[in-house]
Short mmCIF file of C-alpha atoms and ligand atoms in Angstrom, two decimals:
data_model
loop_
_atom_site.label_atom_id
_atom_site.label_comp_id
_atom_site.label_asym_id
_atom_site.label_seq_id
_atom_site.Cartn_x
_atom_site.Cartn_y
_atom_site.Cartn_z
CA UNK A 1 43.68 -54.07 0.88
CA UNK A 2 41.49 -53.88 3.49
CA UNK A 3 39.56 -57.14 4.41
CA UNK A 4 36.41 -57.57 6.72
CA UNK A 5 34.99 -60.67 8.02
CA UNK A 6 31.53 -60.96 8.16
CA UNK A 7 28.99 -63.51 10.07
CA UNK A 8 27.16 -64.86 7.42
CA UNK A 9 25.94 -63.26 3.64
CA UNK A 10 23.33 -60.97 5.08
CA UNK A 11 25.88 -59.52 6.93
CA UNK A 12 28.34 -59.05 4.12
CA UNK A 13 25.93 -57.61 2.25
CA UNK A 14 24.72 -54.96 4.76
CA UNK A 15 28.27 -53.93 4.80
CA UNK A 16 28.67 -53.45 1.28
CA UNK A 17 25.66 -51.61 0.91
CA UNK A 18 26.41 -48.99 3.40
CA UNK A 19 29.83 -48.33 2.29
CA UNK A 20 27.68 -47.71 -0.84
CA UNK A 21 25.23 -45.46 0.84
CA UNK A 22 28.07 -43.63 2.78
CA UNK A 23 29.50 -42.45 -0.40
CA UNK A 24 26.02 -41.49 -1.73
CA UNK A 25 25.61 -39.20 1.30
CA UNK A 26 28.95 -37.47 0.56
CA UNK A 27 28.49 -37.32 -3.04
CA UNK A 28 25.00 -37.30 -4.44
CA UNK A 29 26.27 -37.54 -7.93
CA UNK A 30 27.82 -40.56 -7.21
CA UNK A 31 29.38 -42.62 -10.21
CA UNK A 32 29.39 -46.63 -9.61
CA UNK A 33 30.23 -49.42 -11.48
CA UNK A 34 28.10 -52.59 -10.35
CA UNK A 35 28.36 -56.06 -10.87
CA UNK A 36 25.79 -58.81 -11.30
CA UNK A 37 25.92 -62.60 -10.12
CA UNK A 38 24.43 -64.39 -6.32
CA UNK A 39 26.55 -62.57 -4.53
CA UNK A 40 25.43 -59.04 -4.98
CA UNK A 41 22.07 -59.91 -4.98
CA UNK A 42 21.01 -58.90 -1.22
CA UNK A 43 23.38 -56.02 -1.58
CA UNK A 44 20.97 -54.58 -3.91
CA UNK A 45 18.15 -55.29 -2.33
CA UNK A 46 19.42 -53.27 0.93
CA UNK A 47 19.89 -50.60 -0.82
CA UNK A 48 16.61 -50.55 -2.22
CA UNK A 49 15.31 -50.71 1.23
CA UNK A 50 17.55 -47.91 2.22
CA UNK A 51 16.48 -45.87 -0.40
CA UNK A 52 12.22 -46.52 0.46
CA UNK A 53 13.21 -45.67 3.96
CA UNK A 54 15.23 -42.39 3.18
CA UNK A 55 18.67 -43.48 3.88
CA UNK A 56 20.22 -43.44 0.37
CA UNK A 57 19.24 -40.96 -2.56
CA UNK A 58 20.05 -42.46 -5.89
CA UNK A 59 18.64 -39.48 -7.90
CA UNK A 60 21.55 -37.67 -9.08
CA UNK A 61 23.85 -41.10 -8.90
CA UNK A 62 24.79 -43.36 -12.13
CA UNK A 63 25.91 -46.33 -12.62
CA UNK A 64 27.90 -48.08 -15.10
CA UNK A 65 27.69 -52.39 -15.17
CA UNK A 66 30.62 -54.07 -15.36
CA UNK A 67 29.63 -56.59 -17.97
CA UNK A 68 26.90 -58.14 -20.44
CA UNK A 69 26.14 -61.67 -21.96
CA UNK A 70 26.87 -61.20 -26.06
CA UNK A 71 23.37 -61.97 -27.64
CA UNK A 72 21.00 -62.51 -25.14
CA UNK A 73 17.53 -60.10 -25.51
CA UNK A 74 16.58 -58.41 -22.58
CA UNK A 75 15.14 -61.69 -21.00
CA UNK A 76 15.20 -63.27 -17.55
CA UNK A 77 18.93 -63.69 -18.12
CA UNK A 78 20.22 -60.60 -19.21
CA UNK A 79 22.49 -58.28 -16.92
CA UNK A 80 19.94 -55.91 -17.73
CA UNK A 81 16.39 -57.28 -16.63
CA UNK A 82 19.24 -58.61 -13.58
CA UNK A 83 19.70 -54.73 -12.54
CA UNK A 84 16.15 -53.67 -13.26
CA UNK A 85 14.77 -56.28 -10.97
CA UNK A 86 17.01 -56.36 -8.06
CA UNK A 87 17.91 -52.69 -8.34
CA UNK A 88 16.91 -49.84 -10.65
CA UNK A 89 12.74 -50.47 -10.21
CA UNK A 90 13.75 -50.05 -6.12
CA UNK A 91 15.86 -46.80 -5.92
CA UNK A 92 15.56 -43.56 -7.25
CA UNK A 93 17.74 -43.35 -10.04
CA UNK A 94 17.45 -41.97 -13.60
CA UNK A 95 17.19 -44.91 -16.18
CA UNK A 96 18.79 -42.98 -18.46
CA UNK A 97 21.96 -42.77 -15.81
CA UNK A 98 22.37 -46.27 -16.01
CA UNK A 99 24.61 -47.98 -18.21
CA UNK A 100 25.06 -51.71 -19.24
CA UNK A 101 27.03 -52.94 -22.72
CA UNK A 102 24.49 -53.70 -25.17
CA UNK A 103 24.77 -56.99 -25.20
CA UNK A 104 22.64 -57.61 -28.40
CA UNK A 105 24.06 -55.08 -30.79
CA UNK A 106 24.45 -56.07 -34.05
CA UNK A 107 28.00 -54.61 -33.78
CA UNK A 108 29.42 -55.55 -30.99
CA UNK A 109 33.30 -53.92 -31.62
CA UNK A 110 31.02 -50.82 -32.30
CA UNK A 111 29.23 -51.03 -28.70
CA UNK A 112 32.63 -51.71 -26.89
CA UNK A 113 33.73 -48.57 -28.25
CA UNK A 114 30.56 -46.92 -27.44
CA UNK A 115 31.11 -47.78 -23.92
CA UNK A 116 34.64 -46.76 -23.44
CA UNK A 117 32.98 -43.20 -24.78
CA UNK A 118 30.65 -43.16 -22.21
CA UNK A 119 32.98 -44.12 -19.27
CA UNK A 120 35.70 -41.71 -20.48
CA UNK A 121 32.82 -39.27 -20.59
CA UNK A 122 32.69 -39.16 -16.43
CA UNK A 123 33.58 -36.41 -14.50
CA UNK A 124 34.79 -39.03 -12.25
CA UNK A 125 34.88 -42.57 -11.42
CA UNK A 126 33.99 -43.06 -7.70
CA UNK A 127 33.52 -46.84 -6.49
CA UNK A 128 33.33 -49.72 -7.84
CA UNK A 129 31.43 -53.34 -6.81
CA UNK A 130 32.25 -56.60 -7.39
CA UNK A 131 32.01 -60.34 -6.83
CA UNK A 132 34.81 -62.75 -7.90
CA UNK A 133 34.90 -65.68 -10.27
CA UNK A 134 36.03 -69.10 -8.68
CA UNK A 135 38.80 -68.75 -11.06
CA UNK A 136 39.32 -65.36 -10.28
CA UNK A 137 37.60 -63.48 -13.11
CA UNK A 138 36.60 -59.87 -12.34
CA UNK A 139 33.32 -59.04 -14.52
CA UNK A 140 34.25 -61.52 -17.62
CA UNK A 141 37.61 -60.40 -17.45
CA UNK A 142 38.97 -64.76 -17.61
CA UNK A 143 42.36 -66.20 -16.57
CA UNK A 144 44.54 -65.77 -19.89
CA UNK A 145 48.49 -64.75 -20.76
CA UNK A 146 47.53 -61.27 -21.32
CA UNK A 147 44.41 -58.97 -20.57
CA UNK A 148 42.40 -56.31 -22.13
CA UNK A 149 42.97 -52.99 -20.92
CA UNK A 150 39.26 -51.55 -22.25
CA UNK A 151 35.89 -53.20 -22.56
CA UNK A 152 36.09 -55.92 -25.34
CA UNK A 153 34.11 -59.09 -26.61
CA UNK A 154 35.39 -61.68 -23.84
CA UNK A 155 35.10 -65.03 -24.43
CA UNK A 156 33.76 -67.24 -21.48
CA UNK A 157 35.74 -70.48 -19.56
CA UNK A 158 33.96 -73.13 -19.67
CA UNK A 159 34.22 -73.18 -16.03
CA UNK A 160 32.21 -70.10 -15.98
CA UNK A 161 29.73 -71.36 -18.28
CA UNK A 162 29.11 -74.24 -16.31
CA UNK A 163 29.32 -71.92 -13.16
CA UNK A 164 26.45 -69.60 -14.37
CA UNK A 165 24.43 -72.46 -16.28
CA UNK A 166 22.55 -72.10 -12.73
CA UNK A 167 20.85 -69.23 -14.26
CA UNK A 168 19.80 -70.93 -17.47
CA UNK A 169 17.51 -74.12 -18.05
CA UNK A 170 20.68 -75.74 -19.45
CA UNK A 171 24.53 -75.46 -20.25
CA UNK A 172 24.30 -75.27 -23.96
CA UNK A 173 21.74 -71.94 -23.47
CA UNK A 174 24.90 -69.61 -21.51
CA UNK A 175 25.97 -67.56 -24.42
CA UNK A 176 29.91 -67.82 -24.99
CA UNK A 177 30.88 -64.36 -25.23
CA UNK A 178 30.30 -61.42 -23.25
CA UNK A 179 30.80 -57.63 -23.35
CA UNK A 180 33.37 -56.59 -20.32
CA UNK A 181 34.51 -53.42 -19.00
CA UNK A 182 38.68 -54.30 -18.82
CA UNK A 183 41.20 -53.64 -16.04
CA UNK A 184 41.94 -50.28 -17.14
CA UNK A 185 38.42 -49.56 -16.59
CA UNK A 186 38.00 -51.03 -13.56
CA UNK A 187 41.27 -49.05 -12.27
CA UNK A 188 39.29 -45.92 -13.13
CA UNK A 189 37.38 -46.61 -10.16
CA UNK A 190 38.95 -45.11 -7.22
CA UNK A 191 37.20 -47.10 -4.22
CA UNK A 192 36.87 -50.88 -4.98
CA UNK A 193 34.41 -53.22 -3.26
CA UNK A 194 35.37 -57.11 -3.53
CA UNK A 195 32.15 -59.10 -2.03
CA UNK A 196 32.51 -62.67 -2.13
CA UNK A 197 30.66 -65.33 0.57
CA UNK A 198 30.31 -69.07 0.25
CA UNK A 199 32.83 -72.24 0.28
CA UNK A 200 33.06 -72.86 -3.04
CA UNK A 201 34.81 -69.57 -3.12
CA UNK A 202 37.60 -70.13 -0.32
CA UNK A 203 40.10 -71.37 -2.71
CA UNK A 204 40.20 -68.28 -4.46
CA UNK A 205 40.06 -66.37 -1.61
CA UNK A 206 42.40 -67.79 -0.19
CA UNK A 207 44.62 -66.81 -3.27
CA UNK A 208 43.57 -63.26 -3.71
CA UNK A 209 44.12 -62.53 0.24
CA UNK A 210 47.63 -64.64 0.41
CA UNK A 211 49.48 -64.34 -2.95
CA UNK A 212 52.88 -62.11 -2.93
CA UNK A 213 52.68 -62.58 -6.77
CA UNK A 214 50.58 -61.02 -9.49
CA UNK A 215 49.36 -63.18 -12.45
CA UNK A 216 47.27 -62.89 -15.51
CA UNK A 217 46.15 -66.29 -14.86
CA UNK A 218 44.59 -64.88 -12.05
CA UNK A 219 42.49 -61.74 -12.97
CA UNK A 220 41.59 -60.95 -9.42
CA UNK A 221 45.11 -60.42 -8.57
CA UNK A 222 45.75 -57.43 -10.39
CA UNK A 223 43.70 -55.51 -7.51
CA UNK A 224 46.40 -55.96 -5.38
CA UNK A 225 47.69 -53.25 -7.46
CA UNK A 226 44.70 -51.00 -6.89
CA UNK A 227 45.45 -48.01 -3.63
CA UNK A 228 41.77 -48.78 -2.32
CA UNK A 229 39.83 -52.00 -2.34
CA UNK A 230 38.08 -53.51 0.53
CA UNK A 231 37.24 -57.09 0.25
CA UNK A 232 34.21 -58.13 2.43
CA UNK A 233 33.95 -61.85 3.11
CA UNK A 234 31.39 -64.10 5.08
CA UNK A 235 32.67 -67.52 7.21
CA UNK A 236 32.38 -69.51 4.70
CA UNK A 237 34.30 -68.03 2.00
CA UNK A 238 37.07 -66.94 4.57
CA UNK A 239 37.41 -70.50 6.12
CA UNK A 240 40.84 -71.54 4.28
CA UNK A 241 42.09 -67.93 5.19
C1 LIG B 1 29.79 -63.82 -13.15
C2 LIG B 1 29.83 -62.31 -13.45
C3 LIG B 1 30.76 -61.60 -12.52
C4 LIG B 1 30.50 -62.13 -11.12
C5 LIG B 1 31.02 -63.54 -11.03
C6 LIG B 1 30.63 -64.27 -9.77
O1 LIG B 1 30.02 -64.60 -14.24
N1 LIG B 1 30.16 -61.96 -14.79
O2 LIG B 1 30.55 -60.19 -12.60
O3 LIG B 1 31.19 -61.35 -10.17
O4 LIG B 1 30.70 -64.29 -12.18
O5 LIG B 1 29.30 -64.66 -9.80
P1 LIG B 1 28.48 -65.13 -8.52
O6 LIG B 1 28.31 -63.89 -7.68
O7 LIG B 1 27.19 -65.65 -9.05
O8 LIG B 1 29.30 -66.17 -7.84
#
Protein backbone atom coordinates (compact mmCIF):
# COMPACT_ATOMS: atom_id res chain seq x y z
CA UNK A 1 0.00 0.00 0.00
CA UNK A 2 1.34 2.99 -0.96
CA UNK A 3 0.22 6.14 1.04
CA UNK A 4 0.71 9.93 0.12
CA UNK A 5 0.17 12.84 2.26
CA UNK A 6 -1.26 15.68 0.85
CA UNK A 7 -1.57 19.56 2.03
CA UNK A 8 -5.03 20.07 2.05
CA UNK A 9 -8.20 18.42 -0.31
CA UNK A 10 -7.31 20.35 -3.43
CA UNK A 11 -4.19 18.84 -3.26
CA UNK A 12 -5.38 15.30 -2.77
CA UNK A 13 -7.49 15.63 -5.37
CA UNK A 14 -4.99 16.92 -8.01
CA UNK A 15 -3.12 13.84 -7.18
CA UNK A 16 -5.77 11.50 -7.76
CA UNK A 17 -6.73 12.95 -10.86
CA UNK A 18 -3.43 12.73 -12.52
CA UNK A 19 -2.71 9.27 -11.55
CA UNK A 20 -6.05 9.05 -13.44
CA UNK A 21 -4.91 10.99 -16.42
CA UNK A 22 -1.48 9.17 -16.44
CA UNK A 23 -3.17 5.96 -17.09
CA UNK A 24 -5.43 7.58 -19.75
CA UNK A 25 -2.28 8.66 -21.62
CA UNK A 26 -0.92 5.07 -21.59
CA UNK A 27 -4.11 3.47 -22.31
CA UNK A 28 -6.74 5.40 -24.16
CA UNK A 29 -9.24 2.68 -23.69
CA UNK A 30 -8.98 2.97 -20.25
CA UNK A 31 -11.55 0.95 -18.01
CA UNK A 32 -12.38 2.72 -14.46
CA UNK A 33 -14.53 2.11 -11.82
CA UNK A 34 -15.53 5.49 -9.98
CA UNK A 35 -17.02 6.29 -6.89
CA UNK A 36 -19.38 9.05 -5.79
CA UNK A 37 -19.59 10.95 -2.31
CA UNK A 38 -17.61 14.76 -1.09
CA UNK A 39 -14.60 13.40 -1.47
CA UNK A 40 -14.27 12.74 -5.12
CA UNK A 41 -15.97 15.63 -5.99
CA UNK A 42 -12.91 18.05 -7.00
CA UNK A 43 -11.26 15.00 -8.39
CA UNK A 44 -13.76 15.10 -11.04
CA UNK A 45 -13.84 18.35 -11.62
CA UNK A 46 -9.89 18.35 -12.43
CA UNK A 47 -10.27 16.09 -14.71
CA UNK A 48 -12.82 17.85 -16.48
CA UNK A 49 -10.51 20.73 -16.62
CA UNK A 50 -7.80 18.51 -17.86
CA UNK A 51 -9.77 17.20 -20.42
CA UNK A 52 -11.06 21.16 -21.84
CA UNK A 53 -7.40 21.94 -21.74
CA UNK A 54 -6.12 18.77 -23.69
CA UNK A 55 -4.45 16.90 -21.00
CA UNK A 56 -6.74 13.85 -20.65
CA UNK A 57 -8.80 12.16 -23.58
CA UNK A 58 -11.77 10.32 -22.22
CA UNK A 59 -13.06 9.26 -25.70
CA UNK A 60 -12.23 5.75 -25.98
CA UNK A 61 -12.26 5.32 -21.87
CA UNK A 62 -15.34 3.73 -19.79
CA UNK A 63 -16.28 3.70 -16.72
CA UNK A 64 -18.12 1.50 -14.48
CA UNK A 65 -19.70 3.20 -10.84
CA UNK A 66 -19.19 1.47 -7.99
CA UNK A 67 -22.65 1.77 -6.55
CA UNK A 68 -26.41 3.13 -6.77
CA UNK A 69 -29.18 4.21 -4.23
CA UNK A 70 -32.18 1.31 -4.70
CA UNK A 71 -35.24 3.45 -5.89
CA UNK A 72 -34.30 6.78 -6.31
CA UNK A 73 -35.28 8.37 -10.12
CA UNK A 74 -32.63 10.02 -11.75
CA UNK A 75 -33.00 13.16 -9.43
CA UNK A 76 -30.59 15.51 -7.68
CA UNK A 77 -29.65 12.50 -5.57
CA UNK A 78 -28.99 9.80 -7.74
CA UNK A 79 -25.33 8.42 -8.42
CA UNK A 80 -26.30 9.09 -11.80
CA UNK A 81 -27.32 12.90 -12.22
CA UNK A 82 -23.99 12.80 -9.36
CA UNK A 83 -21.62 11.58 -12.41
CA UNK A 84 -23.37 13.53 -15.13
CA UNK A 85 -22.89 16.75 -13.29
CA UNK A 86 -19.52 16.59 -11.83
CA UNK A 87 -18.15 14.41 -14.61
CA UNK A 88 -19.57 12.92 -17.82
CA UNK A 89 -21.16 16.59 -19.24
CA UNK A 90 -17.14 17.81 -18.70
CA UNK A 91 -15.01 15.11 -20.48
CA UNK A 92 -15.17 13.46 -23.58
CA UNK A 93 -16.54 10.24 -22.99
CA UNK A 94 -19.20 8.08 -24.69
CA UNK A 95 -22.47 8.00 -22.53
CA UNK A 96 -23.08 4.86 -23.67
CA UNK A 97 -19.44 3.75 -22.05
CA UNK A 98 -20.60 4.60 -18.83
CA UNK A 99 -22.10 2.35 -16.48
CA UNK A 100 -24.02 2.82 -13.13
CA UNK A 101 -26.54 -0.07 -11.46
CA UNK A 102 -29.92 0.87 -12.28
CA UNK A 103 -30.93 1.84 -9.29
CA UNK A 104 -34.73 2.01 -10.11
CA UNK A 105 -35.31 -1.26 -11.86
CA UNK A 106 -38.22 -2.92 -11.15
CA UNK A 107 -36.02 -6.03 -10.67
CA UNK A 108 -33.38 -5.30 -8.88
CA UNK A 109 -31.73 -9.21 -8.48
CA UNK A 110 -32.23 -8.96 -12.35
CA UNK A 111 -30.02 -5.60 -12.67
CA UNK A 112 -27.29 -7.01 -10.24
CA UNK A 113 -26.93 -9.72 -12.58
CA UNK A 114 -27.02 -7.46 -15.46
CA UNK A 115 -24.11 -5.72 -14.09
CA UNK A 116 -21.88 -8.55 -13.22
CA UNK A 117 -22.52 -9.28 -17.25
CA UNK A 118 -21.32 -6.15 -18.15
CA UNK A 119 -18.17 -6.04 -15.89
CA UNK A 120 -17.26 -9.65 -16.79
CA UNK A 121 -17.75 -8.38 -20.32
CA UNK A 122 -14.25 -6.14 -20.05
CA UNK A 123 -11.33 -6.81 -21.81
CA UNK A 124 -9.80 -5.59 -18.72
CA UNK A 125 -10.24 -3.93 -15.51
CA UNK A 126 -7.64 -1.11 -15.14
CA UNK A 127 -8.07 1.28 -11.96
CA UNK A 128 -10.26 1.75 -9.68
CA UNK A 129 -11.39 5.08 -7.35
CA UNK A 130 -12.63 5.34 -4.18
CA UNK A 131 -13.50 7.19 -0.99
CA UNK A 132 -14.03 5.36 2.35
CA UNK A 133 -16.97 5.11 4.70
CA UNK A 134 -16.29 6.33 8.38
CA UNK A 135 -17.02 2.82 9.17
CA UNK A 136 -15.01 1.59 6.55
CA UNK A 137 -17.50 0.73 3.80
CA UNK A 138 -16.07 0.58 0.26
CA UNK A 139 -19.01 1.66 -2.28
CA UNK A 140 -22.05 0.22 0.01
CA UNK A 141 -20.13 -2.69 0.68
CA UNK A 142 -21.15 -2.22 5.12
CA UNK A 143 -19.33 -3.75 8.11
CA UNK A 144 -21.06 -7.33 8.46
CA UNK A 145 -19.80 -11.18 9.39
CA UNK A 146 -19.52 -12.02 5.85
CA UNK A 147 -19.42 -10.07 2.42
CA UNK A 148 -20.70 -10.32 -1.03
CA UNK A 149 -18.33 -11.33 -3.52
CA UNK A 150 -20.53 -9.72 -6.70
CA UNK A 151 -22.76 -6.69 -6.93
CA UNK A 152 -25.94 -7.31 -4.75
CA UNK A 153 -28.90 -5.30 -3.09
CA UNK A 154 -26.88 -3.88 0.06
CA UNK A 155 -28.62 -2.74 2.78
CA UNK A 156 -27.43 0.64 4.35
CA UNK A 157 -26.06 1.32 8.32
CA UNK A 158 -27.78 3.60 9.76
CA UNK A 159 -24.62 5.34 10.29
CA UNK A 160 -24.40 5.77 6.65
CA UNK A 161 -27.80 6.93 6.31
CA UNK A 162 -27.35 9.49 8.71
CA UNK A 163 -23.84 10.15 7.12
CA UNK A 164 -25.29 10.86 3.59
CA UNK A 165 -28.70 12.46 4.90
CA UNK A 166 -26.38 15.63 4.05
CA UNK A 167 -27.43 15.09 0.57
CA UNK A 168 -31.14 14.82 1.22
CA UNK A 169 -33.66 17.44 2.82
CA UNK A 170 -34.05 14.86 5.62
CA UNK A 171 -33.01 11.38 7.15
CA UNK A 172 -36.17 9.53 6.50
CA UNK A 173 -35.73 10.54 2.41
CA UNK A 174 -31.97 8.29 2.12
CA UNK A 175 -33.29 5.19 0.56
CA UNK A 176 -32.20 1.96 2.63
CA UNK A 177 -30.84 -0.17 0.06
CA UNK A 178 -28.43 0.24 -2.56
CA UNK A 179 -27.05 -1.58 -5.63
CA UNK A 180 -23.07 -2.34 -4.97
CA UNK A 181 -20.41 -3.67 -7.04
CA UNK A 182 -18.80 -6.46 -4.24
CA UNK A 183 -15.17 -7.17 -3.31
CA UNK A 184 -14.67 -9.54 -5.98
CA UNK A 185 -15.45 -6.82 -8.25
CA UNK A 186 -13.56 -4.36 -6.87
CA UNK A 187 -10.43 -6.91 -6.88
CA UNK A 188 -10.94 -6.99 -10.65
CA UNK A 189 -9.48 -3.71 -10.66
CA UNK A 190 -5.83 -3.91 -10.90
CA UNK A 191 -4.71 -0.26 -9.72
CA UNK A 192 -6.74 0.97 -6.67
CA UNK A 193 -7.11 4.62 -5.66
CA UNK A 194 -8.22 5.16 -1.83
CA UNK A 195 -8.98 9.16 -1.51
CA UNK A 196 -10.11 10.13 1.76
CA UNK A 197 -9.50 13.94 3.45
CA UNK A 198 -11.16 15.41 6.50
CA UNK A 199 -11.13 14.65 10.48
CA UNK A 200 -14.04 12.95 10.79
CA UNK A 201 -12.27 10.36 8.77
CA UNK A 202 -8.93 9.90 10.89
CA UNK A 203 -10.30 7.18 12.94
CA UNK A 204 -10.71 5.05 10.12
CA UNK A 205 -7.72 5.96 8.69
CA UNK A 206 -6.01 5.43 11.19
CA UNK A 207 -7.36 1.74 11.10
CA UNK A 208 -6.98 1.03 7.46
CA UNK A 209 -3.17 2.41 7.50
CA UNK A 210 -2.26 0.58 11.05
CA UNK A 211 -4.22 -2.72 11.34
CA UNK A 212 -2.03 -6.13 11.05
CA UNK A 213 -5.51 -7.83 10.97
CA UNK A 214 -8.17 -8.22 8.32
CA UNK A 215 -11.90 -8.05 9.30
CA UNK A 216 -15.27 -8.16 7.72
CA UNK A 217 -16.32 -5.72 10.20
CA UNK A 218 -14.13 -3.56 8.52
CA UNK A 219 -14.75 -3.58 4.67
CA UNK A 220 -11.86 -1.31 3.91
CA UNK A 221 -9.49 -3.76 5.24
CA UNK A 222 -9.76 -6.30 2.76
CA UNK A 223 -7.55 -3.91 0.41
CA UNK A 224 -4.77 -4.69 2.32
CA UNK A 225 -5.08 -7.77 0.38
CA UNK A 226 -5.10 -6.00 -2.97
CA UNK A 227 -1.04 -5.95 -4.87
CA UNK A 228 -1.73 -2.15 -5.85
CA UNK A 229 -3.65 0.50 -3.99
CA UNK A 230 -2.46 3.91 -3.24
CA UNK A 231 -4.24 5.71 -0.56
CA UNK A 232 -4.03 9.57 -0.90
CA UNK A 233 -4.80 11.48 2.28
CA UNK A 234 -4.97 15.31 3.19
CA UNK A 235 -3.78 16.70 7.00
CA UNK A 236 -6.68 16.33 8.34
CA UNK A 237 -7.65 12.89 7.70
CA UNK A 238 -3.96 11.71 8.36
CA UNK A 239 -3.69 13.57 11.78
CA UNK A 240 -4.15 10.36 14.15
CA UNK A 241 -1.66 8.55 11.71
C1 LIG B 1 -20.93 6.83 0.31
C2 LIG B 1 -20.66 6.09 -1.02
C3 LIG B 1 -19.24 5.61 -1.08
C4 LIG B 1 -18.36 6.73 -0.60
C5 LIG B 1 -18.53 6.90 0.88
C6 LIG B 1 -17.87 8.13 1.46
O1 LIG B 1 -22.01 6.37 0.99
N1 LIG B 1 -21.53 5.00 -1.30
O2 LIG B 1 -18.94 5.21 -2.42
O3 LIG B 1 -17.00 6.43 -0.86
O4 LIG B 1 -19.89 6.82 1.26
O5 LIG B 1 -18.59 9.28 1.15
P1 LIG B 1 -18.00 10.75 1.29
O6 LIG B 1 -16.96 10.88 0.22
O7 LIG B 1 -19.18 11.65 1.06
O8 LIG B 1 -17.44 10.87 2.66
Amino acid sequence: MILYREDDYNAMSLRAASIIARELKSNPALTMCLATGETPEQTYRILGNMCKAGDANFSKAATFNLDEYVGLDYGANSYRTYMKNLLFDHVNIRPENTHIPRGNSPDTALECLRYDRLLDSCQSRDILLTGIGMNGHIGFNEPCSALDGRTHIARLSQGTRKANARFFDSIDQVPELAITMGFSDIFHFAKIVLIANGRKKAPIIRELVNSQKITTQNPSLLLKLHRDVTVIIDKEAAELL
